[in-house]
Amino acid sequence: MTELTLAKALTAGLGQALADDDRVLVMGEDVGALGGVFRITDGLQSRFGATRVVDTPLAESAIVGTAVGLAMRGFRPVVEIQFDGFVYPAFDQIVCQVAKLHYRTRGAVKMPLTIRIPWAGGVGAAEHHSESPEAYFVHTAGLRVVAVSNPQDAYTMLRQAIASDDPVVFFEPKRLYHSKGEVDLDADIADAAPLGVARVVRRGTDVTLVTYGAQVQVALDAATAAEDEGVSIEVIDLRSLSPVDYRTVTASVRSTGRLVVAHEAAREAGVGAEIIASVTEQCFEYLEAAPQRVTGFDIPYPPAKLERHHLPDLDRILDAVDRVLGRGHRAGVTS
Amino acid sequence: MTELTLAKALTAGLGQALADDDRVLVMGEDVGALGGVFRITDGLQSRFGATRVVDTPLAESAIVGTAVGLAMRGFRPVVEIQFDGFVYPAFDQIVCQVAKLHYRTRGAVKMPLTIRIPWAGGVGAAEHHSESPEAYFVHTAGLRVVAVSNPQDAYTMLRQAIASDDPVVFFEPKRLYHSKGEVDLDADIADAAPLGVARVVRRGTDVTLVTYGAQVQVALDAATAAEDEGVSIEVIDLRSLSPVDYRTVTASVRSTGRLVVAHEAAREAGVGAEIIASVTEQCFEYLEAAPQRVTGFDIPYPPAKLERHHLPDLDRILDAVDRVLGRGHRAGVTS
Amino acid sequence: MTSTVNPSTADPTTANTSPANASPANAEARPDPHAPAAGDLAQLLSPDGERGAHPLLDDWAGDIDDTRLAGLYRDMLLVRRIDAAGVALQRQGQLGLWAPAEGQEAVQIGITRACHDDDFFFTSYRELGVLVARGARPADLVLGWRGEVFGTFDPYDLHVATPQIIIGAQTLHAVGYAMGVQRDGGDQVAVACFGDGATSQGDVSEAMVFAASFGAPVVFVCSNNQWAISEPVGLQSHLPLAGRAPGFGIPSVRVDGNDVIACTAAMRWALDHARSGRGPAYIEAVTYRLGPHTTSDDPTRYRSADEVALWRTRDPLLRVAGVLRERGLLEAAEAEAEQAAAEFTAGMRRAALEATTRPPLAVLDDVYAEPHTGIDRQREQFSAYLEGFADDEEGTR
Amino acid sequence: MTSTVNPSTADPTTANTSPANASPANAEARPDPHAPAAGDLAQLLSPDGERGAHPLLDDWAGDIDDTRLAGLYRDMLLVRRIDAAGVALQRQGQLGLWAPAEGQEAVQIGITRACHDDDFFFTSYRELGVLVARGARPADLVLGWRGEVFGTFDPYDLHVATPQIIIGAQTLHAVGYAMGVQRDGGDQVAVACFGDGATSQGDVSEAMVFAASFGAPVVFVCSNNQWAISEPVGLQSHLPLAGRAPGFGIPSVRVDGNDVIACTAAMRWALDHARSGRGPAYIEAVTYRLGPHTTSDDPTRYRSADEVALWRTRDPLLRVAGVLRERGLLEAAEAEAEQAAAEFTAGMRRAALEATTRPPLAVLDDVYAEPHTGIDRQREQFSAYLEGFADDEEGTR
Ligand SMILES: Cc1ncc(C[n+]2csc(CCOP(=O)(O)OP(=O)(O)O)c2C)c(N)n1
Ligand SMILES: Cc1ncc(C[n+]2csc(CCOP(=O)(O)OP(=O)(O)O)c2C)c(N)n1
Ligand SMILES: [Mg+2]
Ligand SMILES: [Mg+2]
């Protein structure tokens, strides 16, 4: 085991994938000499050369569109979108091509494309640099969508995503890039939990708290705080946002009877809505209270100085936990 | 009152808006001499001239992006996207500019832009011509999203959308373009139900069935069929998908205790998920059964000959109604 | 560098005027000294059947003798017949839609015949001739437009990607594929086919940026058929479209797209340029869509019968037929084409009539390459639902 | 039409070589006869302070005498000081980020001073000089980068849109605005400012398509500062960027972007072209980003100290200072600028220190122009939630 930051774990995962399979390519803006604005591709160009770690011209639609063509030629491109807010110019290529080509060709053409997206807020960034666009991709059939929350998953899941014959949108919480954890660099990705599986990161009996990405840490903190008040929270890290591992989620809700979902993204038609709707459909009779969402507001991502009001935090999560426990309200009265 | 098809009602609405306010412009591909591929802009260019009804070069990002600039200059552009599946090249301009400019400028810049989208399936069309992308826009704060289901709403809501100082994504069900209805062309749009309001289109007592667009007619047919079996369905036409008129929806669910939501779009993180999650949050204690969704599958829109299996129809809606009534299943056993 | 305003001319082969566009802002052409001269249209076979010369293309047409010309004619006529059969099948309700290629046979056959078999095509919906010349089977031309499936053939068999409907999107795929060829050390060229309207899409410009930046072996073929549905090419650009590529660092040629010899030669030049490592090349083939945009379109709403009549005189088949008739080769070529066409179109009819729609559960196939719990759940539910009907109704559904 | 391969040169003012790009596919420049000659860089004031001549620009620089030049110098120096103050404030933790304009003062001041007050600018995040010359207040340069608000000024006051972060997106807004001017019969020109990297974005090409098609009064100003973060301009294009516009039907000029006289003159030419109804015009201003991309960037990772040193000799202020010194005008101009800068930067510091962050509920303001039940509900809930804290903790939150 090696202690690595989440960022370095991603670098290691990319390096391993490039070393294992010479059809793997890394491409994007500034991924070469600079190593990416977050240094995730640091050192890879000098190690693997400029034909495998490719600085591209500044155009996201073309980055994804040429990656599609490379995939058709048998490559496995790993595309870096510089920030979450810059994925939209590539939306057409992702939705109409990446997601549909396997279906369109009845399986003749595979799309083993990984689209890495440094993601979400809490880092005091400028406009368009803190977006949580995951629901757009979750709603798009044909894509797999994952979000990592710790260095080990970052390393393993990135390699699994690259190895997958399906296109994977891979979300990396910027806020956790510098957080550290133990990583087993030698583990076989076939032995690890598969891409589509959620993980119970803390056992609990009273409330199921489902989240992903940087919010996993917030959720764990909330669970610790709640413990002091005698509330036992089970925390689930979704890991895969599409498909959602409903087996793990519903098993938990069946035992707790109470569900809270937390994410930074806007609430309307977000991932939280999906989970609550599906859980309600699948285990209505086990629910003892209305499931609750703790999410960003339905607003454009606000200026940095205001972002802490927008993001779910420990207090807002505990407030929702109180609500789902029918405890009146920790603070204020949310109707 | 005049009997008009939904298509002609839209033409009339555009004509009235162009006549009422010389800052209104119509722009898009083939909207001029051809009158649009669906003839919605038929005759408007010869009536209002080519500077107000503008054939644009073939580029959706530019159509929306230049409309943003026109709006900044004080115009009220009505943009036609030729088919639902061609809105994605404009996604960046819609999400990062149209939706955010008012917020970005703290209200200094208004975006009175209407984006008309001929929408959804059931017409035997080619790939990319039957998409239901509404959830992408519902998830995007800063936009209003509406869907019409009948000629009167088409006429009135289009004029209201154009008159709104907010950007409105306006969905027109292609499948209903030729369906007829009475339209009051002289009604004052200020007297009509506002844009954000849902409508109970059929009263019922046992189940609330929420839908929009072309599915409203399917829902009404289902309600009629169910009546024969002694089940009374209340059908709600959402009209506005963002914001959703939860007052109307929850009032109905409070009285029926049962909810079914139907739409053509994919299920994962769709509008149905949002409605079920919100209704569950807002009136959990009134629910007598798990709310049910009847939606398209989570697949790329299938080839025309298979689309009828993908689209919610009377049988699938009644099946969900049975499920929500705990009646076992009309046909088959859905788990 | 300052602009000089030239009078616009009426002949759409020489300038992109906008006859149908009434906006005064569009009315005035703005040629520029940096763009290729408007009249600079490479031609090797005139509408009158005269064999001409061209400094660039001569080198690439020397071997196109009468026999080869007869072969090209055969191909073009075959495509025309297949196209007519497609339109007929659509009119008879056998197909949902058809996008006629009539008038564009020369560019489609010329460019395909110039290629190696493993050069890879990325086309739009209108490149019927490419599919035919690449050996598509009758069913391939029927099942897609009928709405049974999207992908009718394995792209790796024909070396043709599934035809693209999103305007311009395929140009990026072609560039990416060509970048892959570079990395493989292969000698294939990727070919990106698109229309005049497509040149306005950002994707097409981005494709030129990437192709030039990486020196990728890709040939851009713009079939300027004068119209993008109802929009005349002059609305997309006042200047010849070939003039855009050089500014991106891509050499281009503007060729008479109704001259199959010139199209073949231009494509050979472009392929050689790309294949020999000198990077992308660009061809604007000036042609005309004689039919409607698709069978759903009514072109009388936006263009004059006179214009169509003028272009009928420039029919790509006519001029070759003239030459072949003179040489006494026409009859044989026609007979051969008609024979092939009869077989092929009979096959199309059969494919349509015998088409069986896949079972309902097929909608859930091939969404993912690997197992997927979401799809599995929906398949389970849907199949249980369908079985319920089977129980009720003995499988009528 | 065939490409000829010219040897690439080392001086980035004359060709877009890619020194930092190791990919062999990118290494070779592919100039084309249709593009403007690579060395064709319009200059009226050399780095040595020599006043030069230029056939196109001379007409537009005649009135720029010593007094006017002193005024331009004053503006440039003011911008440089403000820029330095921004960097300092960021280093002190008062700002979240700053995008330095150092080195680009000539183009920013030149183009803005050439405009009418009601010509409307659509800029990127780096056009500090445009904001300053348009009368932005100190707080306008502080509150956005501090993260308090996005829009610091009313665009209709300064006739400048809120600076754009999405690369290239603003060029379409400029074209649309210009289309609006056409419809109003106004005489304003829209100005689209963007970088060399932006030229690769589809939106920028689409903006040229629309501008040319409609003959819209818009001027495109590409500040080619040689770098897009770590990517050298040669990665975006092997050829000069000004060469792209003519293919779209837009006349262009490639100007020394560190020569404030040439920038002013080129902008006057372009504005006159657009204002007089002759459609869009395009300027590539060849300049250099002397500082990092932003305060978060470390340019030592991708470019050499030598390169920066070379460009420091071409500093746009130096050459004007030389002329003014000779005329005895430098001291006064500098004094004036320093005085204005002292006031302005003091204002910036004050604006930063006195900035108050808006209350939590402000996040929900201005999402919509009209009442919205969704926002209303979230405001209600959030305000109830906040009140709960107020009760608990006496409003510490
Ligand atoms: C992104 C996108 N926008 C719009 C359309 C609708 N559409 C289909 S064909 C067409 C015109 C294309 O014209 P052109 O590129 O000249 O090709 P042609 O049909 O003439 O062969 C349009 C606008 C589309 N398919 N894709
Ligand atoms: C659509 C989009 N993609 C990526 C980025 C990230 N980004 C910010 S600035 C920049 C480089 C821009 O270079 P250039 O256009 O030359 O302008 P400069 O910064 O040199 O002034 C990039 C890639 C962005 N802001 N928007
Ligand atoms: Mg065309
Ligand atoms: Mg730059």
CSV table of C-alpha atoms in Angstrom, one decimal, chain C residues 1-3 25-26 30 32 34 40 56 182 200-202 205-206 209 212-215 235-236 238-239 243-244 246-249 251-253 269 273 278, chain D residues 1-3 25-26 30 32 34 40 56 182 200-202 205-206 209 212-215 235-236 238-239 243-244 246-249 251-253 269 273 278:
chain,number,residue,atom,x,y,z
C,1,MET,CA,-6.6,43.0,-47.5
C,2,THR,CA,-9.4,45.6,-47.9
C,3,SER,CA,-12.4,44.1,-49.4
C,25,ALA,CA,-28.0,42.0,-45.7
C,26,ASN,CA,-27.2,38.8,-47.5
C,30,ARG,CA,-17.9,39.8,-50.6
C,32,ASP,CA,-11.7,38.3,-51.2
C,34,HIS,CA,-7.2,35.4,-50.6
C,40,ASP,CA,-11.7,28.5,-60.7
C,56,LEU,CA,-3.3,20.1,-61.1
C,182,GLN,CA,-1.0,7.9,-38.0
C,200,SER,CA,-21.4,26.2,-41.3
C,201,GLN,CA,-21.3,23.8,-38.4
C,202,GLY,CA,-18.6,24.3,-35.8
C,205,SER,CA,-14.3,23.9,-38.8
C,206,GLU,CA,-13.0,22.1,-35.7
C,209,VAL,CA,-8.3,22.7,-37.1
C,212,ALA,CA,-4.2,20.5,-39.9
C,213,SER,CA,-2.7,20.6,-36.4
C,214,PHE,CA,-1.9,16.9,-36.5
C,215,GLY,CA,-1.3,16.6,-40.2
C,235,LEU,CA,-26.6,31.8,-47.3
C,236,GLN,CA,-23.9,29.7,-45.8
C,238,HIS,CA,-20.9,34.2,-50.2
C,239,LEU,CA,-17.6,32.8,-51.4
C,243,GLY,CA,-11.6,28.8,-50.2
C,244,ARG,CA,-12.1,28.1,-46.5
C,246,PRO,CA,-6.4,27.1,-47.1
C,247,GLY,CA,-6.8,29.5,-44.2
C,248,PHE,CA,-6.8,26.4,-41.9
C,249,GLY,CA,-3.6,25.2,-43.6
C,251,PRO,CA,-4.9,22.8,-49.6
C,252,SER,CA,-8.1,22.6,-51.5
C,253,VAL,CA,-9.5,22.2,-55.0
C,269,TRP,CA,-4.6,14.1,-55.8
C,273,HIS,CA,-1.5,14.2,-50.5
C,278,ARG,CA,1.5,15.7,-46.2
D,1,MET,CA,-3.4,24.6,-54.8
D,2,THR,CA,-0.9,21.9,-53.9
D,3,SER,CA,0.9,22.6,-50.7
D,25,ALA,CA,2.8,15.4,-36.7
D,26,ASN,CA,2.7,19.0,-35.6
D,30,ARG,CA,2.1,23.9,-44.0
D,32,ASP,CA,-0.5,27.9,-48.3
D,34,HIS,CA,-4.0,31.5,-50.2
D,40,ASP,CA,3.1,40.2,-43.4
D,56,LEU,CA,-3.4,50.0,-45.5
D,182,GLN,CA,-28.5,46.3,-38.5
D,200,SER,CA,-10.1,26.5,-32.6
D,201,GLN,CA,-13.5,26.6,-31.0
D,202,GLY,CA,-16.4,25.9,-33.3
D,205,SER,CA,-15.9,29.8,-36.8
D,206,GLU,CA,-19.6,29.9,-36.7
D,209,VAL,CA,-20.0,32.3,-40.9
D,212,ALA,CA,-20.2,37.1,-43.2
D,213,SER,CA,-23.6,35.7,-44.2
D,214,PHE,CA,-25.5,38.7,-42.8
D,215,GLY,CA,-22.8,41.3,-43.4
D,235,LEU,CA,-0.7,23.8,-32.0
D,236,GLN,CA,-3.9,25.6,-32.9
D,238,HIS,CA,0.5,26.3,-38.3
D,239,LEU,CA,-0.5,29.4,-40.3
D,243,GLY,CA,-5.4,34.0,-42.8
D,244,ARG,CA,-8.6,32.2,-41.7
D,246,PRO,CA,-10.7,35.7,-45.8
D,247,GLY,CA,-11.9,32.2,-46.5
D,248,PHE,CA,-15.0,33.1,-44.6
D,249,GLY,CA,-15.4,36.2,-46.7
D,251,PRO,CA,-11.1,40.8,-44.8
D,252,SER,CA,-8.4,40.7,-42.2
D,253,VAL,CA,-5.2,42.3,-41.2
D,269,TRP,CA,-9.8,50.5,-40.6
D,273,HIS,CA,-15.3,48.8,-42.8
D,278,ARG,CA,-19.3,46.6,-45.7
